[in-house]
PDB file of C-alpha atoms in Angstrom:
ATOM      1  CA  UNK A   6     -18.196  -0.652   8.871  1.00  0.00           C
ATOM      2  CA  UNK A   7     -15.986  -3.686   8.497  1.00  0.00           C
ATOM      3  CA  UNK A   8     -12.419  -3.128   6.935  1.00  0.00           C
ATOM      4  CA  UNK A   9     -10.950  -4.628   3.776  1.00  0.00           C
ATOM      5  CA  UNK A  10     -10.750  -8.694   4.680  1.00  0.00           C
ATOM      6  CA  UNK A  11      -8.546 -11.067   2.805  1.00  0.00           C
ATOM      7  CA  UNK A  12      -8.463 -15.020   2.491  1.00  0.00           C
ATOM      8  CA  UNK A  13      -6.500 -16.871   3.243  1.00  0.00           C
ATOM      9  CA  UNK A  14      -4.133 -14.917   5.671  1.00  0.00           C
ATOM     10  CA  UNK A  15      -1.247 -17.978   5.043  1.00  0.00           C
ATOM     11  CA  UNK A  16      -0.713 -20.617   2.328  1.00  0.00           C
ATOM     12  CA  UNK A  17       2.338 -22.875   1.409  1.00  0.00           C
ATOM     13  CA  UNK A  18       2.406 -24.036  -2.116  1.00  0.00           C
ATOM     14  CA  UNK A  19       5.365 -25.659  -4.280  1.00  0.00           C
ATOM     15  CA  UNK A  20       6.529 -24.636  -7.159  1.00  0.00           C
ATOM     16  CA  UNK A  21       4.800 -25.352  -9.957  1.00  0.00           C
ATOM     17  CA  UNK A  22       0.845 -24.971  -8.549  1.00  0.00           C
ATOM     18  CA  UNK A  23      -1.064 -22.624  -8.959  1.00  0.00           C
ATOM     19  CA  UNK A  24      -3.316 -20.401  -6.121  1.00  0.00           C
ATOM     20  CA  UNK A  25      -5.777 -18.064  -5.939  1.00  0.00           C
ATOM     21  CA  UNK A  26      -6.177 -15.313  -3.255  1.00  0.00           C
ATOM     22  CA  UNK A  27      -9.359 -13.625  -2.458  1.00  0.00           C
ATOM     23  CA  UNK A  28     -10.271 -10.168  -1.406  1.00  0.00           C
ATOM     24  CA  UNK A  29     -13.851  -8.410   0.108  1.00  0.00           C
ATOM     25  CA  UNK A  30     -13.994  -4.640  -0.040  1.00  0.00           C
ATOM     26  CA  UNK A  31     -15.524  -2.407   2.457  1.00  0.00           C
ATOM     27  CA  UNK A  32     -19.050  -2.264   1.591  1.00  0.00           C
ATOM     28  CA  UNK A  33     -19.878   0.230  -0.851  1.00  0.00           C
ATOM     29  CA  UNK A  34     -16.438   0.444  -2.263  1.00  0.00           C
ATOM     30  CA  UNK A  35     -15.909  -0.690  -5.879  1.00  0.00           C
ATOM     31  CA  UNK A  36     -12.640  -0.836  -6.734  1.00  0.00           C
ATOM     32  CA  UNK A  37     -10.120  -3.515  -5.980  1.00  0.00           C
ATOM     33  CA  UNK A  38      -6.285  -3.149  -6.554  1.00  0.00           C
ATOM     34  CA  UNK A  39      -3.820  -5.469  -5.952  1.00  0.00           C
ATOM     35  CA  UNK A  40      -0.265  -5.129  -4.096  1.00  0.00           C
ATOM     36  CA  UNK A  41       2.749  -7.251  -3.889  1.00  0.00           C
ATOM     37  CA  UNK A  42       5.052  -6.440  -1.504  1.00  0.00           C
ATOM     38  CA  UNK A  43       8.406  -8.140  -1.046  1.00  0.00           C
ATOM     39  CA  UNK A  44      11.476  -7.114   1.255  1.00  0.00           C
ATOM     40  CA  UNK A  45      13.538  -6.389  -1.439  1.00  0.00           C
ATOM     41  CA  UNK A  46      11.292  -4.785  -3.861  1.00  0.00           C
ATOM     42  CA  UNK A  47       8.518  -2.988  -1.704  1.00  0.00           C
ATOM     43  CA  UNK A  48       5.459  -2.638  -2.779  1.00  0.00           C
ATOM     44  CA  UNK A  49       4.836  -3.062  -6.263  1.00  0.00           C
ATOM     45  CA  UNK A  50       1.083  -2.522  -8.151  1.00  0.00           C
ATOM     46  CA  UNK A  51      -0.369  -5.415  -9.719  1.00  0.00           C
ATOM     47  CA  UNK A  52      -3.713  -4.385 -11.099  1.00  0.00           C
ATOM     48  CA  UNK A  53      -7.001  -2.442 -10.342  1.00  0.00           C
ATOM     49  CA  UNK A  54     -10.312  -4.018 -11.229  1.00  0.00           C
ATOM     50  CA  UNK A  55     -13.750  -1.281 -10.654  1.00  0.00           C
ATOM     51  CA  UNK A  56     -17.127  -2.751 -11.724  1.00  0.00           C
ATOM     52  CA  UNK A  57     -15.586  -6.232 -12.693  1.00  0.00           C
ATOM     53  CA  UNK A  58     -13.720  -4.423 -15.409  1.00  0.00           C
ATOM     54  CA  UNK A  59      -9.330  -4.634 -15.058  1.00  0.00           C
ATOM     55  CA  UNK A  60      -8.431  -0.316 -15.372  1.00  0.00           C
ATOM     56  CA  UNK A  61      -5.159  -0.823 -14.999  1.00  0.00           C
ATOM     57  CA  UNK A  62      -1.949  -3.061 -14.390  1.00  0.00           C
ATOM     58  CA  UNK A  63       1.313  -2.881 -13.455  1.00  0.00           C
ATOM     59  CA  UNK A  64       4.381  -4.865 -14.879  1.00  0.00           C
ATOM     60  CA  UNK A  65       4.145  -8.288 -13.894  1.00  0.00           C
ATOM     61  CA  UNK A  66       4.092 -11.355 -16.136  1.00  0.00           C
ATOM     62  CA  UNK A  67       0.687 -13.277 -17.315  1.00  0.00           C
ATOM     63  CA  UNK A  68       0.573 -15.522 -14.593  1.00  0.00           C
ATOM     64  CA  UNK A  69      -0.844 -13.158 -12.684  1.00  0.00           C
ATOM     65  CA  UNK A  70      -4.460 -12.726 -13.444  1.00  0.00           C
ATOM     66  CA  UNK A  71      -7.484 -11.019 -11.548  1.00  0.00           C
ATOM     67  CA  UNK A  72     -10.947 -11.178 -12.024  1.00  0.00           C
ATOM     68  CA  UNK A  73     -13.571  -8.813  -9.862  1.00  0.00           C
ATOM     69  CA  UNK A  74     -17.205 -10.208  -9.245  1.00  0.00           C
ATOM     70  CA  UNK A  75     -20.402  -8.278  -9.563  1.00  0.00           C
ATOM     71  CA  UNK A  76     -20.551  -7.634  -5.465  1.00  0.00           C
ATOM     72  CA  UNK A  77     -17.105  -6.137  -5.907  1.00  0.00           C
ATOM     73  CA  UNK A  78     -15.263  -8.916  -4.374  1.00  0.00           C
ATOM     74  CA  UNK A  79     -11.873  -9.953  -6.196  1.00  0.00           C
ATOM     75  CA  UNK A  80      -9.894 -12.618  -6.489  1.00  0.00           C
ATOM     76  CA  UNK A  81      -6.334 -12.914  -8.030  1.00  0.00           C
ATOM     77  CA  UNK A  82      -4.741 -16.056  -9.548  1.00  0.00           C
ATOM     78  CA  UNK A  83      -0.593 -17.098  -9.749  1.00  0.00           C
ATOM     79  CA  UNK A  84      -0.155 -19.797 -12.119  1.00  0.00           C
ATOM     80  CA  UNK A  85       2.990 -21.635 -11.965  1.00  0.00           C
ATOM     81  CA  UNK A  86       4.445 -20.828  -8.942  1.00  0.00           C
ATOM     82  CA  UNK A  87       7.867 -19.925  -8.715  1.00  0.00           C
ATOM     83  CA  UNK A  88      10.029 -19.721  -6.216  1.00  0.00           C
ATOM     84  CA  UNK A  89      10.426 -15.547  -6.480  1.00  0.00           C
ATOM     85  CA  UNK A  90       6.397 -15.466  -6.110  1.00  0.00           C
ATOM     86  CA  UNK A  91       6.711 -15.761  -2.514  1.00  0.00           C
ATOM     87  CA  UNK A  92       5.628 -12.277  -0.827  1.00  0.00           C
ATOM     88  CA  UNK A  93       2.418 -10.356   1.031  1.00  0.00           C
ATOM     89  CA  UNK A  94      -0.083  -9.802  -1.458  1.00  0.00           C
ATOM     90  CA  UNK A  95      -2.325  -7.343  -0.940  1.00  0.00           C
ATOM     91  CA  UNK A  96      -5.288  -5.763  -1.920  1.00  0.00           C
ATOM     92  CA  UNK A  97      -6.970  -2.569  -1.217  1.00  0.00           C
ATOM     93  CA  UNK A  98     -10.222  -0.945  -1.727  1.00  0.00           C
ATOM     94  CA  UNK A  99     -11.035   2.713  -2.607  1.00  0.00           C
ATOM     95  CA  UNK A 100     -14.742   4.051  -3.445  1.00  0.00           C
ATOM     96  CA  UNK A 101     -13.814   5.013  -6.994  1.00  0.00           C
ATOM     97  CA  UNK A 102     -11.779   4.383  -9.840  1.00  0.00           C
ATOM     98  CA  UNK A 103      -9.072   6.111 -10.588  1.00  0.00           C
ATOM     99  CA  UNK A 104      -8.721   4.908  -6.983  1.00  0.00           C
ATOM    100  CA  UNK A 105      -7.781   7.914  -4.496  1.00  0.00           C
ATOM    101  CA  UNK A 106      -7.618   7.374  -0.751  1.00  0.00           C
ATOM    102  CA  UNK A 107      -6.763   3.327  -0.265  1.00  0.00           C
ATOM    103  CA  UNK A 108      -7.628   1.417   2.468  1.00  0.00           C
ATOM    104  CA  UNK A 109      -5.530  -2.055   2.877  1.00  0.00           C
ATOM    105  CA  UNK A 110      -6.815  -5.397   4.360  1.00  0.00           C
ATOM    106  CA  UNK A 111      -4.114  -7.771   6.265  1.00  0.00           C
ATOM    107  CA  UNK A 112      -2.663  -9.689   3.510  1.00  0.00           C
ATOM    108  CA  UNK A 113      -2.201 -12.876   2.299  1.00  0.00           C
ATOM    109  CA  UNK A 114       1.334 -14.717   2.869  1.00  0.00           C
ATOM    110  CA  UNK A 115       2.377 -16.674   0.222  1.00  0.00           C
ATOM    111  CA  UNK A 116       5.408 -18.941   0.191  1.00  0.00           C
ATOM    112  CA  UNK A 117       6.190 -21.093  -2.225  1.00  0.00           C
ATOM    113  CA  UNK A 118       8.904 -23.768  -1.556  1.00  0.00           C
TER     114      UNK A 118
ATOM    115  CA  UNK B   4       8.751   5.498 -13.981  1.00  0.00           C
ATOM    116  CA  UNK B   5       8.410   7.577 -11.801  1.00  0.00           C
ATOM    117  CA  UNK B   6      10.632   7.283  -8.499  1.00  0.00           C
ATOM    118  CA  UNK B   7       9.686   8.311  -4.436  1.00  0.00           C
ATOM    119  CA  UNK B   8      12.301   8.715  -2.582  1.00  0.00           C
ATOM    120  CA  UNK B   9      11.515   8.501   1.033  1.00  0.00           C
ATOM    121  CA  UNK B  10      13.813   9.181   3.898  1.00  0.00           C
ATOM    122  CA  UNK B  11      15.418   8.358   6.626  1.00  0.00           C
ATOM    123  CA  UNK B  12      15.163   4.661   5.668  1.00  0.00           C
ATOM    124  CA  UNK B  13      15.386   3.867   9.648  1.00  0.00           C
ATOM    125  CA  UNK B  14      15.240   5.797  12.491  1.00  0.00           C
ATOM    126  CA  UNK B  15      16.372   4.994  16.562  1.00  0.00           C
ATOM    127  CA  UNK B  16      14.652   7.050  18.949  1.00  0.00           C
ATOM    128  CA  UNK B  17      13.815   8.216  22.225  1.00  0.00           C
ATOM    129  CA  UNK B  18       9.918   7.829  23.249  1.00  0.00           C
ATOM    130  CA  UNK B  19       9.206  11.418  23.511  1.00  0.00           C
ATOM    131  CA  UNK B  20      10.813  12.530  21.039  1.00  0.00           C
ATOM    132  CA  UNK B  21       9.926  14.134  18.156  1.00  0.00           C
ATOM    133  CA  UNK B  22      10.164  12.207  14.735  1.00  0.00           C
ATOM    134  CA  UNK B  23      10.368  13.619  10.993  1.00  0.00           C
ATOM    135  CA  UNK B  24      10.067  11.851   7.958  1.00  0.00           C
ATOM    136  CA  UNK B  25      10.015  12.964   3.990  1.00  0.00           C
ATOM    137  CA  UNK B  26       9.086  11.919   0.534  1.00  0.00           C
ATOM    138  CA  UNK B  27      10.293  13.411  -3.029  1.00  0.00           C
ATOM    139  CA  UNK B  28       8.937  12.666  -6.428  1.00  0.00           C
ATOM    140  CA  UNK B  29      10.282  13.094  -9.728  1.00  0.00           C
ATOM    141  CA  UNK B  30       6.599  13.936 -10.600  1.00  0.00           C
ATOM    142  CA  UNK B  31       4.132  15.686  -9.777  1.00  0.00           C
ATOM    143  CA  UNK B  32       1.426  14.285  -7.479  1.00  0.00           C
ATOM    144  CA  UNK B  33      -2.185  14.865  -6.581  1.00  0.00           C
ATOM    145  CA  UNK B  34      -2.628  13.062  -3.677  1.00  0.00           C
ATOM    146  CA  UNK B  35      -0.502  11.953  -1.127  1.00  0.00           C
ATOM    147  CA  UNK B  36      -0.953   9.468   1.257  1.00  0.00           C
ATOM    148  CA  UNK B  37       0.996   7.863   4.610  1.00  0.00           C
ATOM    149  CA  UNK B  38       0.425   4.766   5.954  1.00  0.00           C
ATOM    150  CA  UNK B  39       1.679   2.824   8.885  1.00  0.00           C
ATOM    151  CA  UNK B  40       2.267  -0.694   8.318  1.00  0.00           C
ATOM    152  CA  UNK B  41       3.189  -3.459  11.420  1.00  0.00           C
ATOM    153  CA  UNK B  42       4.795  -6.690  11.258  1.00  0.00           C
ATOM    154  CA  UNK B  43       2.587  -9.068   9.147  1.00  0.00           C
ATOM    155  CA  UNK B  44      -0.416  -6.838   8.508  1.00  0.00           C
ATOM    156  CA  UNK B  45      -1.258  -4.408   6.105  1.00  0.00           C
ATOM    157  CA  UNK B  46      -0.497  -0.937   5.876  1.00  0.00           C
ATOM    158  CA  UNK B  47      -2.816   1.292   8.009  1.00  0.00           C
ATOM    159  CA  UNK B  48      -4.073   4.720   6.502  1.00  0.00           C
ATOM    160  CA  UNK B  49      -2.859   7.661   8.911  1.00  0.00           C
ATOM    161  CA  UNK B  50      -3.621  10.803   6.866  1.00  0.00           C
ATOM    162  CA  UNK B  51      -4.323  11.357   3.002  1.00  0.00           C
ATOM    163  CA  UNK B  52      -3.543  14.604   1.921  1.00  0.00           C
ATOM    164  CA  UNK B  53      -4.917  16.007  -1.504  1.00  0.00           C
ATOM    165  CA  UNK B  54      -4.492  20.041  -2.254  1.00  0.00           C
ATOM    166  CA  UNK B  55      -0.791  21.738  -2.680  1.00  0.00           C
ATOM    167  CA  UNK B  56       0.230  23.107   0.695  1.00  0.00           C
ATOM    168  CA  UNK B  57      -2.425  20.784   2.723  1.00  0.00           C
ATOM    169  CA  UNK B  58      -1.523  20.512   6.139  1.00  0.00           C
ATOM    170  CA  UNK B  59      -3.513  17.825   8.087  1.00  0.00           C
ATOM    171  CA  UNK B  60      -3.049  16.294  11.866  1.00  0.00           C
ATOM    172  CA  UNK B  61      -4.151  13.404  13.333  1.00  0.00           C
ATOM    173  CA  UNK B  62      -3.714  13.087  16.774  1.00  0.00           C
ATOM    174  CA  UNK B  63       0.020  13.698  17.358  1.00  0.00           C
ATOM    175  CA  UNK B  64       0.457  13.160  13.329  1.00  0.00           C
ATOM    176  CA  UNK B  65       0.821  16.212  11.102  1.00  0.00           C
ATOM    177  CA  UNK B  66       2.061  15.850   7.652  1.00  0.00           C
ATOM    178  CA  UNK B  67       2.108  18.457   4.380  1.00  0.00           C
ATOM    179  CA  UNK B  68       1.257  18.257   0.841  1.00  0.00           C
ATOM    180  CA  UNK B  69       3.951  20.168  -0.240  1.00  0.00           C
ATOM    181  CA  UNK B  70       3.706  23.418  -2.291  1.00  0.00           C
ATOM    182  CA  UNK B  71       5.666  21.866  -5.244  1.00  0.00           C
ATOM    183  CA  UNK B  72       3.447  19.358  -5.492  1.00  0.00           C
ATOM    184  CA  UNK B  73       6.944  16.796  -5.491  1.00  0.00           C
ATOM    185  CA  UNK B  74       7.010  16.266  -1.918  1.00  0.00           C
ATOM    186  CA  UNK B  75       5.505  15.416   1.676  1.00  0.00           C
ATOM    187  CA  UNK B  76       6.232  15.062   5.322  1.00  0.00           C
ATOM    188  CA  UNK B  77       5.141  13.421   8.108  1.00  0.00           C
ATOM    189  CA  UNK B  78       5.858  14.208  12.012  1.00  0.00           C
ATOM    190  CA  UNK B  79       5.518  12.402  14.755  1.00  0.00           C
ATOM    191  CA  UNK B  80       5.451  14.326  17.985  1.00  0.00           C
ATOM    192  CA  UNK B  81       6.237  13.129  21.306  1.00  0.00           C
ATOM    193  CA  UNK B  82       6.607   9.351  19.958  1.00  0.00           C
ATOM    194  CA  UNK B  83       5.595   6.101  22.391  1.00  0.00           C
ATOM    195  CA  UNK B  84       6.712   2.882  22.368  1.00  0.00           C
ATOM    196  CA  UNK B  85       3.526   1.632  19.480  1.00  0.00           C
ATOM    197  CA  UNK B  86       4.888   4.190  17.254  1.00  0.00           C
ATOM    198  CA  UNK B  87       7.445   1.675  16.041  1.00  0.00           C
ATOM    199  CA  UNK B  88       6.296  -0.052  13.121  1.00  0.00           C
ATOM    200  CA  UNK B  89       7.260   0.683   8.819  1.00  0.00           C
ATOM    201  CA  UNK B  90       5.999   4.239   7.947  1.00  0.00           C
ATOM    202  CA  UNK B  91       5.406   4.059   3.963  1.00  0.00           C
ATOM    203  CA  UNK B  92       4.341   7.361   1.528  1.00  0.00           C
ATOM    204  CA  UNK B  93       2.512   6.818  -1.081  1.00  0.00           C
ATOM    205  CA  UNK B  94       1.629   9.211  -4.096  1.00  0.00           C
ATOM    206  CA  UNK B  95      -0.678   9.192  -7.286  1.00  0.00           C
ATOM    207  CA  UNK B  96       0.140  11.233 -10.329  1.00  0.00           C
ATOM    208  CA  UNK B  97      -2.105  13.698 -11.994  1.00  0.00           C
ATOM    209  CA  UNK B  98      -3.284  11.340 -14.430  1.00  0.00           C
ATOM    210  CA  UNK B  99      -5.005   9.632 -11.666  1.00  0.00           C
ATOM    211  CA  UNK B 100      -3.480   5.912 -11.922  1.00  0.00           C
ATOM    212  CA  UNK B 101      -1.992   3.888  -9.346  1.00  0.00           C
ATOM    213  CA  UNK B 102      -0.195   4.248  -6.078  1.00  0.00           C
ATOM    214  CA  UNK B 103       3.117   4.459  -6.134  1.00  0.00           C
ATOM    215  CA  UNK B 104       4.891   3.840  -2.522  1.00  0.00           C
ATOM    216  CA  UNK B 105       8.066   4.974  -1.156  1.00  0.00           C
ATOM    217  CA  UNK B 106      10.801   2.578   0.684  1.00  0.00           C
ATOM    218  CA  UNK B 107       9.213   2.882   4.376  1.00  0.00           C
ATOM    219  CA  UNK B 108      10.852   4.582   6.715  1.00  0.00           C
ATOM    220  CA  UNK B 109      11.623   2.064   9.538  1.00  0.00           C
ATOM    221  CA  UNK B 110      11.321   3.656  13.240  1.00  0.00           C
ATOM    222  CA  UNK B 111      12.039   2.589  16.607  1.00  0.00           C
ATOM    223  CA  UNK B 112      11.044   3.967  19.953  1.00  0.00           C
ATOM    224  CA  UNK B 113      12.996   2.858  22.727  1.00  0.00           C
ATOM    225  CA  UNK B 114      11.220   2.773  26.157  1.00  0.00           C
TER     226      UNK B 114
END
């Protein structure tokens, strides 16, 4: 069964733009949640999306958006970049909401400059 | 919120030797998970752990759910050199929300 697979792996933006990340679950799992993870801060929630429906979200401002599509896939959106944006985001799939065991894809690098 | 405290935040070994790591929570938890992350990937599921006084191996991993329901630990025994790599706990509440991950514990294996 393939694992949890995330596009793109890199990106440079600038400040300003904005960027959307995408994520694929394992197959059969339907619920997405979303991780930033910084050196200084860790890893921090963002938000958890089962059956296309957001069940929960951590504290981050607006500009950070999700949306999860009927085949389970996500995607996340960062509008106006800024410079403390830059980090791994990401996302893992569990088989049900509340999510228990979580299985993480690779990651997205973002930096902004 | 609720804080997990995981330590040693880095650790400088021998391969072969034996290597113990802990999380505590200021509340209570229903699962518990560990996961092994490597430079520029995500983290990698080792063991998940979900009854009070659980005590699960894989391969030379064995970690515990502890009996308070505020803690876990993970071992390591005889450690090689693709041990190294960010160890991170992670722990959901009883209300069933999201993850909430320690520091990492940082460990290297010297040759």
């Amino acid at each position: 069964k393939a694992g949890v697979t995330q596009t793109p792996r890199y990106l440079i933006k600038t400040r300003g733009q904005q960027v959307t990340l995408s994520c694929s679950p394992i197959s059969g799992h339907r619920s997405v949640s979303w991780y930033q993870q910084t050196p200084g801060q860790g890893l921090q929630f963002l938000f958890e999306y089962f059956s296309e429906t957001q069940r929960n979200k951590g504290n981050f401002p607006g500009r950070f958006s999700g949306r999860q599509f009927s085949n389970s896939r996500s995607e996340m959106n960062v509008s106006t970049l800024e410079l403390g944006d830059s980090a791994l985001y990401l996302c893992a799939s569990s088989l049900v909401s509340p999510p228990t065991t979580q299985y993480f894809g690779p990651g997205t690098r973002l930096t902004v400059l | 919120g609720q804080q997990l405290n995981q330590s040693p935040q880095s650790m400088f070994i021998q391969e072969g030797e034996d290597v113990s790591m802990n999380c505590t929570s200021s509340s209570i938890f229903n699962t518990w998970l560990w996961y092994k992350q490597d430079p520029g990937e995500g983290p990698v599921l080792l063991i998940a752990l979900y009854k009070a006084g659980e005590l699960t191996s894989n391969g030379r991993l064995t970690a515990q759910f502890g009996i308070t329901r505020k803690d876990s630990f993970l071992n390591i025994s005889a450690s090689i050199p693709s041990d190294v790599g960010i160890y991170f706990c992670a722990g959901q509440e009883t209300s069933g929300s999201r993850l909430t991950f320690g520091e990492g514990t940082q460990l290297t294996v010297n040759p």
